[in-house]
Each structure stands twice: as structure tokens, then as C-alpha cells.
Amino acid sequence: MVVKTPPMGWNSWNTFADRINEEIVRTMADVMVNEGYLDAGYNYLVIDDCWALRERGADGRMVPDPAKFPNGMKAVADYVHSKGLKFGMYSCVGNFTCGGFPGSFEYEFIDAATLAEWGVDFLKLDYCYKPGTEPGARLYRRMALALENCGREILLSACSWGAEETHRWIKSTGASMWRSTGDVFDTWSSVRDIYNIQKGIYEYNGAGCFNDMDMLVVGMYGKGHVGLDNGLTLDEYRTHFSMWAFFGSPLMMGSDIRGADDDIKSILLNKDVIAVDQDPAYRQPYNVNGADTWARHMANGDIVLAVFNVSDNDGGYFIPFCELGLGRVTGRGLRIRNLWTGEDLGVRKEQIAGGIKAHSTVLLRCEVVEL
Ligand code: GAL
């Protein structure tokens, strides 16, 4: 399956883990539609690990746990589709999933056919219990082939945590997104560490096969399966969302959006920031004038500037436009808008500078204008 922009949606793991069930899926589908998430672009509803029985059926097929999914998966998929959403499920390249349920190793074609029958549109394929003798690349290629030949469009979401230098081979497999790190937690250090890992691999992200920085923890406030303490501050959640959007990661919400307050919705539903993530060109970002200052050129000719202050101290930033290809010789400057405050900063001629609080982000969309 070919995707042009980073996939968006909601995934059950961060909040519900093994407590996922049909009722939750139906409620989440309703919330995604009624609260504006689908309109904002979040169109995949994905159930993660722990949906199956521990044993395959006599026919070799995976069996949904009837205590959690009493009407089977087709009924769930039908409901999700009736809301205008797409339905995603989870398996593993190994013999078992991380939760110890049946994995797809050597069942790839059977599982792809089963998912197609149920009406599944998305498969997250994890990396637990992978036989040591098998290279990850081969197993993702095999499942991608199974999906591409199952008679239904099913997006393959690889989840090999960056193992075996995933970034070097993943585009050869047919996956549309690939996890580049271990699991996210609802802590500042987790988000910061995932960001820091991107510094070594951001060149490998690209249209058609997007670097998945993991599910969003925005709005978890320390609750749910990956929640710890009180979670992040609002400023930190904004930084987290900005990082994922700026680097063009899939945006898969992971919090319990049934109870999202207005502050959290203003982050998850910020159309301007989502538009950065979803830019149709997905041009590679580049570093400007120092470690945590970045630029990305947009399809419409704008430039997005991002400054992430990951240190524990307030600081400042300075961006000379000559580093963006502009500068005095071009006779052009930038009309600048702050994507979080909505503030119009007017036209700047040769540079922009400012202060930035610890753990916060400055995200600016800049239009090139004649001076
Ligand atoms: C991890 C994966 C998580 C989640 C979990 C389920 O390996 O990275 O995102 O899917 O397994 O057991």
C-alpha cells in the first residue's frame, strides 16, 4: 500500500493495553468522529496487543478472545467503518506477540487472509519472539508480500524499535511506517530521548515510508498503561507534539480521548501543526545554527522553523536567514506566524531571535515575501 503522508489515528496500547475490548473500540470510534478527531485527519482506529486467544484455532487461524470481542472482529471492523474510520489490528513477526499471544511467524499468508476477511485496513507488526536466525528485513518483506497479495489494501506498520538498523532496510519491505525507537512513556525524559535518537536518523524519514516515533502520550497525565507520575506539563506535551509533527512522524494518539480537556484538544487538534506533519512534499528537515534549531521547507514555498529547548534551563535562539538560503542578496524576508500562539510576528528581514523556556518549543511558519 502506498501512503503519501504520515498515517494518523488512535491506538489502544498506551492507555488500555490488555484491557482492550469491543465496547472501548465502539466508544473510541464515536469519540473520534463526534469530537473532531476524524475531521482533523485521525482516521485509523488501531487495537494493539492482547486481543486474541492464546492458541490458534484448529484451522491455524488467530481467534479473537470472545470475552473481549464477543461478536468477532468483522462486527468491530464494520462498526468502525460505519463511522467513516479505518480499522487497524496488531500482530508480531515472531512466534508470539509481546503479550504472549500467537505471532505471525510462518503464518503470514494465513494471517493476511484472515485480516482481509475481517475488513482490517492496517496491521501493526511487532518484533517480540523473532527467531534469532531470521533477519528482521526478511520477515517484514514476507508479511508485506502477504498483505499485498491478500486482496485488500492493508497498511503495514512495522514496529522493530529501530533494531538491526531498521532505517537502512525498511523502505525495501513495503511497510508504510516504521518504529525507530523503543517504547514511549508518559515522561519528559522518554520524549526527550526519542527526540535525541532522531538526530542520528532523521535523513531516513521520507514520503511513502514514515519514521514512527511511537504513539503520542499527549493528554495521558500519568494515567493508563504507559502513564507514570503526573505525566508531562502542557508545555511539554506541546513540545512532544511539535517534535512528532516537525519530523513527519505518524500521529497516533494514545491517551484516553474520551475525557480530553480543552487544553489537550487544543494540542491534538491544532490544524496548523498537523499541517506541518501532513505536508504533501515531506522534504527532509535540516539543522540550523546549532543543535536544537531546525528548518523544513514546505510544499507551498513556506519554511517551518522549530526550536526545541530540551535542556532544563531557559535559553534563547538565533536564526540567520542566510542559513535558509535567503538573506540580503535575495531581497526577500519572512512573514512569520507562531503556530502555537497564533501570533503574527510580522515581516523579518535577516534573522529572528528570541527567548525560549526550558522544555518548550517555538514553532514558526514563515512565508517568503519581497522586501
Ligand atoms: C511493544 C510495542 C508497543 C506495544 C507492545 C504490545 O513491543 O513497541 O508499542 O505494541 O509491544 O505488547
PDB file of N, CA, C and O in Angstrom, residues 66 77 186:
ATOM      1  N   PRO A  66     -13.228 -14.264  22.887  1.00  0.00           N
ATOM      2  CA  PRO A  66     -14.674 -13.980  22.916  1.00  0.00           C
ATOM      3  C   PRO A  66     -15.106 -13.189  24.147  1.00  0.00           C
ATOM      4  O   PRO A  66     -16.149 -12.541  24.122  1.00  0.00           O
ATOM      5  N   ALA A  77     -14.946  -4.289  12.919  1.00  0.00           N
ATOM      6  CA  ALA A  77     -14.495  -3.556  11.724  1.00  0.00           C
ATOM      7  C   ALA A  77     -15.676  -2.875  11.039  1.00  0.00           C
ATOM      8  O   ALA A  77     -15.580  -1.717  10.618  1.00  0.00           O
ATOM      9  N   ASP A 186       4.990   8.136  29.360  1.00  0.00           N
ATOM     10  CA  ASP A 186       4.425   9.464  29.585  1.00  0.00           C
ATOM     11  C   ASP A 186       5.314  10.266  30.539  1.00  0.00           C
ATOM     12  O   ASP A 186       4.879  10.698  31.600  1.00  0.00           O
TER      13      ASP A 186
END
